[in-house]
Tab-separated table of C-alpha atoms in Angstrom:
chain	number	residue	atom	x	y	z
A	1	UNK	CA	-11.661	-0.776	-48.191
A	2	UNK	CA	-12.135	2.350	-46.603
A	3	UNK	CA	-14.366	2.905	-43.616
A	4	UNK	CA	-13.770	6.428	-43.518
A	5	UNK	CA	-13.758	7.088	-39.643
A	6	UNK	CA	-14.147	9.907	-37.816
A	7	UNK	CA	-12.730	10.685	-34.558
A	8	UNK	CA	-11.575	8.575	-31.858
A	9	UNK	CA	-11.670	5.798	-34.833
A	10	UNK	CA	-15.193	5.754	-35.196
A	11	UNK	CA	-16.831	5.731	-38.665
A	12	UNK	CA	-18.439	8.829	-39.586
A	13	UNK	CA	-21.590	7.571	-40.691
A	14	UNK	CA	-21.922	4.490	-39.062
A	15	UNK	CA	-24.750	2.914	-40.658
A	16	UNK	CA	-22.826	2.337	-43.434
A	17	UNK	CA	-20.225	0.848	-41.325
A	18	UNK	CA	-22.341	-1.013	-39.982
A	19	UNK	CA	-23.388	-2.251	-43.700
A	20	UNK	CA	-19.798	-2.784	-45.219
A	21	UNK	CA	-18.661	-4.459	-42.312
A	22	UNK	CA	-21.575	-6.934	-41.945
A	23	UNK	CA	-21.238	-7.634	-45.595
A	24	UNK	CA	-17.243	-8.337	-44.985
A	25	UNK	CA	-18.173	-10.403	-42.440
A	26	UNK	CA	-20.226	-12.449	-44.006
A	27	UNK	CA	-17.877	-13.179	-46.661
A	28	UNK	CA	-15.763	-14.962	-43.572
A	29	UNK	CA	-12.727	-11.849	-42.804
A	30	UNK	CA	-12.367	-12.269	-39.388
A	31	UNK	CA	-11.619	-8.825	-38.076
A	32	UNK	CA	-14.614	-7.062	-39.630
A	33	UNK	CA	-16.792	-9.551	-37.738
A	34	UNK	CA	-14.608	-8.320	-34.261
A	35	UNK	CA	-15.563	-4.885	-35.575
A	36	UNK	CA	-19.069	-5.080	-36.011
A	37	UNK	CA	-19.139	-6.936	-32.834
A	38	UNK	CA	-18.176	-3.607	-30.693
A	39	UNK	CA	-20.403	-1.461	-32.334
A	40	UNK	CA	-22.850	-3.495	-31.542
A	41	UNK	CA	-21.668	-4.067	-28.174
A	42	UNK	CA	-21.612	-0.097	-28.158
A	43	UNK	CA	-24.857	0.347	-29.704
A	44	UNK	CA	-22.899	2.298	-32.550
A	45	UNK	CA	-25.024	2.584	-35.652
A	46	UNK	CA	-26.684	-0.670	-34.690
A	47	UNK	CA	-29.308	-1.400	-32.124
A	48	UNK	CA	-26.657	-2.508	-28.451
A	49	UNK	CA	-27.049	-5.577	-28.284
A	50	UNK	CA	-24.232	-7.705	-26.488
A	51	UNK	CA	-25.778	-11.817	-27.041
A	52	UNK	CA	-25.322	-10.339	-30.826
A	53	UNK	CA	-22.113	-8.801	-30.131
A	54	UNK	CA	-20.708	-12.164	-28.195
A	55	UNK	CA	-21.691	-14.207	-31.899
A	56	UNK	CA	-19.918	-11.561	-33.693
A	57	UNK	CA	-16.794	-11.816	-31.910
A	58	UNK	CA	-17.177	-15.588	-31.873
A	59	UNK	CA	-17.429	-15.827	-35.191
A	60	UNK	CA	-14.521	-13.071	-35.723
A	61	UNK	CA	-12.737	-15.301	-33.495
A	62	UNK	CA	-13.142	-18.652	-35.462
A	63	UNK	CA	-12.075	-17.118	-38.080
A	64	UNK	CA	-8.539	-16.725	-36.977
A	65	UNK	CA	-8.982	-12.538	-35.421
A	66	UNK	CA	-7.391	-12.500	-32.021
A	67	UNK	CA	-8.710	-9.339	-31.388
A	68	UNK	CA	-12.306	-11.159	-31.260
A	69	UNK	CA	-11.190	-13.928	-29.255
A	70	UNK	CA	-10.351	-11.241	-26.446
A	71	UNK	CA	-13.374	-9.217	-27.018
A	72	UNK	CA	-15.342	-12.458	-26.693
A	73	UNK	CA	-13.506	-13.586	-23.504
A	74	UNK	CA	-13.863	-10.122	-22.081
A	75	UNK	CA	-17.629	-9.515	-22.929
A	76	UNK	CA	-17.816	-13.034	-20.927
A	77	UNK	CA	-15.740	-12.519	-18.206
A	78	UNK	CA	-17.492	-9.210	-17.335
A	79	UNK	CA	-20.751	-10.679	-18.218
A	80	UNK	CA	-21.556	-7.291	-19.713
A	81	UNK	CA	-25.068	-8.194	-20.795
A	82	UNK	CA	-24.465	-11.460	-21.559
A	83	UNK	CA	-24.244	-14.992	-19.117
A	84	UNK	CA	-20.726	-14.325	-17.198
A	85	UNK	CA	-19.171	-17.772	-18.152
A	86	UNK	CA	-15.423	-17.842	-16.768
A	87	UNK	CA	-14.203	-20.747	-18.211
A	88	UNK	CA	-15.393	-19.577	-21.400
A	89	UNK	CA	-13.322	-16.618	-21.264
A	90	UNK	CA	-9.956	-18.359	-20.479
A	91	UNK	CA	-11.093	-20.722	-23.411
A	92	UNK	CA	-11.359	-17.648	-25.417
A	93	UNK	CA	-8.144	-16.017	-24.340
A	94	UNK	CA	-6.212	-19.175	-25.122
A	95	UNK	CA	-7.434	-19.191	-28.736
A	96	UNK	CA	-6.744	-15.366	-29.107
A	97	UNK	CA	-2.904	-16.152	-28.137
A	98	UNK	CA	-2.654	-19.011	-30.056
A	99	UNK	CA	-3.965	-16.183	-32.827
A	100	UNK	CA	-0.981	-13.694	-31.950
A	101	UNK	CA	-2.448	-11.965	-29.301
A	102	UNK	CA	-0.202	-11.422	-26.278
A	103	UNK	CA	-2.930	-10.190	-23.426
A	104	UNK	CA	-4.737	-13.540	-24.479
A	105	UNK	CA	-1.322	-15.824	-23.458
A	106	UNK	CA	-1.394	-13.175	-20.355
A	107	UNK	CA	-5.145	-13.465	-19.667
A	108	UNK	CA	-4.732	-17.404	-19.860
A	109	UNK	CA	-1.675	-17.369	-17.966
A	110	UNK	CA	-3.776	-15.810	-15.232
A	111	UNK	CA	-6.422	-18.060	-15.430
A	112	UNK	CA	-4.148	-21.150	-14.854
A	113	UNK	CA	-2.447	-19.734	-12.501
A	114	UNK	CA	-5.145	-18.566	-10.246
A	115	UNK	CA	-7.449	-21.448	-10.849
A	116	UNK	CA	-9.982	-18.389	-12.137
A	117	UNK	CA	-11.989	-20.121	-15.018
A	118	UNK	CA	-9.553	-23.048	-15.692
A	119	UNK	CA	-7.658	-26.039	-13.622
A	120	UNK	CA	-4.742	-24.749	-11.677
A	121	UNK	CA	-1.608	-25.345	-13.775
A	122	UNK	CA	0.879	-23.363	-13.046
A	123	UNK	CA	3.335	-24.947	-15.129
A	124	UNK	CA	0.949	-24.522	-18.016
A	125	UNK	CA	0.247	-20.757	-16.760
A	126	UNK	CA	4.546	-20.221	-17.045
A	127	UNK	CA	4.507	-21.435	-20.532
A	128	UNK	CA	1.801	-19.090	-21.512
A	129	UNK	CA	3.064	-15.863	-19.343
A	130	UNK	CA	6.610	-16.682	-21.635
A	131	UNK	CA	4.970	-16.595	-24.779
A	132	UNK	CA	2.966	-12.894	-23.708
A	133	UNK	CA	6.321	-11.960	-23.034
A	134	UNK	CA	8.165	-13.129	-26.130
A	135	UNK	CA	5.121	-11.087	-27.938
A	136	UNK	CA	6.259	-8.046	-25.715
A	137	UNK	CA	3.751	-8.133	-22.646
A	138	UNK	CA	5.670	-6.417	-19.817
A	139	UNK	CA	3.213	-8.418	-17.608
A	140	UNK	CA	3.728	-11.835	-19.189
A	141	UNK	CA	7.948	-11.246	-18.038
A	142	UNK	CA	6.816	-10.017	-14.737
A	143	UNK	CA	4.333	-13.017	-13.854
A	144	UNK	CA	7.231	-15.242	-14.901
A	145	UNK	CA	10.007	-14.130	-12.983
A	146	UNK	CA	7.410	-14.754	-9.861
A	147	UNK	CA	6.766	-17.987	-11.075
A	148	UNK	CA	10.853	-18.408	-11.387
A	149	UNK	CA	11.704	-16.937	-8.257
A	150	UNK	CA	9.459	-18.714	-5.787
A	151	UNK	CA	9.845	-22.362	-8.516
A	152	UNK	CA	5.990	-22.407	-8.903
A	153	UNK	CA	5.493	-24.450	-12.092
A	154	UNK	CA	9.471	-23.965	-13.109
A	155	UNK	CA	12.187	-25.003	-11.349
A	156	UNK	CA	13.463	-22.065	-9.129
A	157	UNK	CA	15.997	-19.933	-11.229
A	158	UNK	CA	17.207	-16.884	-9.454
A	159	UNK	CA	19.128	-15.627	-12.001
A	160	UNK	CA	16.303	-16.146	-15.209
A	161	UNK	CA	13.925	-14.582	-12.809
A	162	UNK	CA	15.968	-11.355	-12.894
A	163	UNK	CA	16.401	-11.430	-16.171
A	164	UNK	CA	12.783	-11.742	-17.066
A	165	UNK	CA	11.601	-8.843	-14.057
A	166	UNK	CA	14.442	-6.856	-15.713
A	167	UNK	CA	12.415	-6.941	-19.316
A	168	UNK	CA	9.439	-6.236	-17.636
A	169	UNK	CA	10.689	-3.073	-15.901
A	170	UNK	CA	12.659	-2.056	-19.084
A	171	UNK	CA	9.407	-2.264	-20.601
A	172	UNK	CA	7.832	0.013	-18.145
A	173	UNK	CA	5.884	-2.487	-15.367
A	174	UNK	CA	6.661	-0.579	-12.273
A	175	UNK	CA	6.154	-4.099	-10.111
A	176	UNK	CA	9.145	-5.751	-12.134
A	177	UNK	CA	11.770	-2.937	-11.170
A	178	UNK	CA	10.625	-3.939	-7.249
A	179	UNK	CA	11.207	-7.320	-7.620
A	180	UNK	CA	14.314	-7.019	-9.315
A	181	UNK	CA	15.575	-4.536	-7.071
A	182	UNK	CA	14.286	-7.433	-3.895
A	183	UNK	CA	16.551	-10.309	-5.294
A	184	UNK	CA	19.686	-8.372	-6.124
A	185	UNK	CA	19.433	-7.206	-2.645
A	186	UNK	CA	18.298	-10.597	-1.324
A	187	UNK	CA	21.277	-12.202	-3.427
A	188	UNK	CA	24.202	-9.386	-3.447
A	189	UNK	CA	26.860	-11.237	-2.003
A	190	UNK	CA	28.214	-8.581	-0.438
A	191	UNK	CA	28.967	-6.774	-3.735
A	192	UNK	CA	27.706	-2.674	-3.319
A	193	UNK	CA	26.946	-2.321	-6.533
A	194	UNK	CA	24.676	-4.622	-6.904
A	195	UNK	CA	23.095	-3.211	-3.415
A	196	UNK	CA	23.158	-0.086	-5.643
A	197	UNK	CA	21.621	-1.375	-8.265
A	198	UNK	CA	18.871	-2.550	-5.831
A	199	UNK	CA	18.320	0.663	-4.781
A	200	UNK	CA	18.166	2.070	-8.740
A	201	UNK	CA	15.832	-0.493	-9.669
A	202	UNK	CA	13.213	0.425	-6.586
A	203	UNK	CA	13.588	3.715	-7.132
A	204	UNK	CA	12.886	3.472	-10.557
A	205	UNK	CA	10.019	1.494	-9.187
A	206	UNK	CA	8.583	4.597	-7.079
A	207	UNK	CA	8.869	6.954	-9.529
A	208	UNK	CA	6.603	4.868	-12.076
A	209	UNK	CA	4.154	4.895	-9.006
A	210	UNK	CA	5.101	1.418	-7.217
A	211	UNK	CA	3.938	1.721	-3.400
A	212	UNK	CA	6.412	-1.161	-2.833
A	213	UNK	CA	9.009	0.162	-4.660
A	214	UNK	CA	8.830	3.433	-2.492
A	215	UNK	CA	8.924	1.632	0.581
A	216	UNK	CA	11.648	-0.994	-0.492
A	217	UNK	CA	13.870	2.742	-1.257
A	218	UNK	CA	12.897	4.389	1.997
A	219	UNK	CA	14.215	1.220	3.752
A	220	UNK	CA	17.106	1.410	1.907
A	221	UNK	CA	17.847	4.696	3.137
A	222	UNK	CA	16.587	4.403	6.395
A	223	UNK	CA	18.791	1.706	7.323
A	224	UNK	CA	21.572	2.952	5.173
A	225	UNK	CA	21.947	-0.643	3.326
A	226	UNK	CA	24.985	-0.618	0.787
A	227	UNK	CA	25.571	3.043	1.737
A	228	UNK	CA	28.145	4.504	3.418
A	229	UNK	CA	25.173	5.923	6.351
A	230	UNK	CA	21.907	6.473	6.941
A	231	UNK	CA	20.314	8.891	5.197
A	232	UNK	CA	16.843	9.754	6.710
A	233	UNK	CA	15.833	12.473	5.133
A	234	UNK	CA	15.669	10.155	1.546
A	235	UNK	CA	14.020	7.583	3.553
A	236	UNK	CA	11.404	9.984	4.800
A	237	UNK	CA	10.974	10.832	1.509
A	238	UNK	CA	10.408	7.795	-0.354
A	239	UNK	CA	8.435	6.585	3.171
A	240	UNK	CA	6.420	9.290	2.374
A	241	UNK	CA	6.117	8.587	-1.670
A	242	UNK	CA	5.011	4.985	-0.729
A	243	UNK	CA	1.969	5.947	1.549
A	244	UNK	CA	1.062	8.147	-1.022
A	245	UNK	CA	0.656	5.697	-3.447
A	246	UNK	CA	-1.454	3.508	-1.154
A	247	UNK	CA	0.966	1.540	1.372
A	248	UNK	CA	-0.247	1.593	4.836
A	249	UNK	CA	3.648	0.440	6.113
A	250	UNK	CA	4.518	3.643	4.089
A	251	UNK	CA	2.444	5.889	6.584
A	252	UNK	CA	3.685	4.000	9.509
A	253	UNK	CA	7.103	4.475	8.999
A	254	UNK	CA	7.075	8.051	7.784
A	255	UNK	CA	4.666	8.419	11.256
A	256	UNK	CA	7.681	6.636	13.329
A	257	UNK	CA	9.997	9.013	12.109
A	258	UNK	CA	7.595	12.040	13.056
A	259	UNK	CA	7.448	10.476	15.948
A	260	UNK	CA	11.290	10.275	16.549
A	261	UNK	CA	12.593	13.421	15.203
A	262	UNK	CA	14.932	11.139	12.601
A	263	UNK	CA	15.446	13.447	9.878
A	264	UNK	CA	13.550	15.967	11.188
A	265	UNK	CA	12.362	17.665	13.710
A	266	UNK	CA	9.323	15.859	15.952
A	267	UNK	CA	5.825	16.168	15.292
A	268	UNK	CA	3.651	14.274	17.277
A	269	UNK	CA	0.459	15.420	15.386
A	270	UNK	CA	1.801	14.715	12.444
A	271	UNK	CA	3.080	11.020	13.484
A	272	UNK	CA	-0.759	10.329	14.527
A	273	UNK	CA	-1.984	11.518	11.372
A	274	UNK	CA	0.614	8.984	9.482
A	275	UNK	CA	-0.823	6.323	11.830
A	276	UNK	CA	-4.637	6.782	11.431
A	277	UNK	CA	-3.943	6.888	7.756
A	278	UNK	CA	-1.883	3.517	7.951
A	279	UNK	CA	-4.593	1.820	10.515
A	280	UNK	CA	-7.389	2.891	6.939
A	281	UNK	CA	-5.293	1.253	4.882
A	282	UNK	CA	-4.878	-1.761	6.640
A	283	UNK	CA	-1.454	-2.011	8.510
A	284	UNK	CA	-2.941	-3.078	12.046
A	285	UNK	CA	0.434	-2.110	13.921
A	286	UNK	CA	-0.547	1.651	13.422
A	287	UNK	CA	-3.940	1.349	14.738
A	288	UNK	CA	-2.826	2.256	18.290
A	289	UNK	CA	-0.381	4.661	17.173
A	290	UNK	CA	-2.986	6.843	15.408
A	291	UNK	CA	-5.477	7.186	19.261
């Protein structure tokens, strides 16, 4: 059937959609139920009404669409008009993955694991942040190699925990390439290419706007780990890349070397500007720095 939308994807006369949908719906397809449900959780040819919307998506949701399983967890979880009702909204995200849908293993996973909305289970939360990966969640990899690395739920397992934080930054989760660049430094052996690797992977982790993965890089450099030296202007680069993106030990290193000339020349007004702008975000050691 054709709903004949307009742009953005919505219906160019939505009354009508509003019609053929609620008459689909009624007939028991699930997704036209999930459909109807955000227009009338937009107020889109319908009176807004979100208790209506949350029935819509329930009943979408029953009826086997994942898609309204996570519009019914998230109009819940939000309480966007309607009771907020956490453990209902983990409830719901676990029936949207069991319907296909990966952020509802990954909501789930979240839940369990934080204790947010459900009993803390992390072992339960690793099984469900594998199956959002195995449906292509770059999240669902990344929360398992934690889980992997520090053996919370899962026996520790170094090696799958790379592995997994590799998928996630192969699939573009600028956290993942950070933590895979931490363990092959953490576990290198000696070997320089991995220690190169290390530095690849947090660079990589920078560049799709990682604070960490900055900082991890201008460390790196700064110290001159796996490289033949130092190499301080890099590190004030990347120092200064990570306190861009938010990391108060970004501005307090690129303030230390203002401060000490290393890579450049000294700038002491510069160095307290780097410190009152780590001491905002947060990084206490600064705080005196930036008088």
């Amino acid at each position: 059937m054709d709903y004949a939308r307009g742009e953005e994807g919505m219906p160019k006369d939505p009354a009508k959609a509003v019609a053929l949908f609620a008459e689909v719906c009624d007939a028991g397809f699930g997704p036209s139920c999930t459909r109807l449900g955000e227009m009338t959780q937009g107020g889109v040819g319908t009176p807004k009404d979100a208790t209506k919307a949350a029935g819509l998506y329930e009943k979408g949701c029953k009826a086997g669409d994942a898609d309204g399983c996570i519009d019914a967890g998230n109009l819940v979880y939000a309480g966007d008009g309607v009771h907020k009702d956490l453990a209902a909204a983990s409830n719901y995200y676990a029936l949207g993955c069991e319907a296909g849908s990966a952020e509802g293993c990954l909501n789930r996973g979240n839940s369990l694991w934080s204790g947010i909305g459900a009993a803390k289970d992390p072992t339960t939360a690793a099984d469900f942040f594998g199956k959002a990966c195995q449906k292509g969640r770059a999240q669902g990899c990344y929360q398992l190699g934690i889980a992997l690395e520090t053996g919370t739920g899962v026996e520790k397992d170094i090696e799958s925990a790379e592995m997994y934080h590799n998928a996630a930054c192969d699939r573009g989760f600028a956290a993942g390439c950070t933590r895979l660049g931490v363990l092959e430094e953490l576990n290198n052996g000696g070997n320089a290419k991995v220690l190169a690797d290390a530095l690849s992977d947090y660079r990589a982790g920078c560049e799709a706007k990682d604070a960490e993965g900055c900082l991890y890089a201008g460390n790196v450099y700064y110290k001159g780990t796996g490289l033949p030296a130092p190499d301080f202007k890099s590190a004030n680069l990347y120092f200064g890349l990570a306190c861009a993106a938010g990391s108060g030990q970004g501005c307090y290193f690129r303030g230390v070397t203002f401060q000490q000339g290393t890579g450049g020349p000294k700038d002491p007004a510069q160095a307290a500007a780097q410190f009152a702008k780590a001491c905002q975000l947060g990084f206490a050691k600064a705080c005196a720095g930036a008088q």
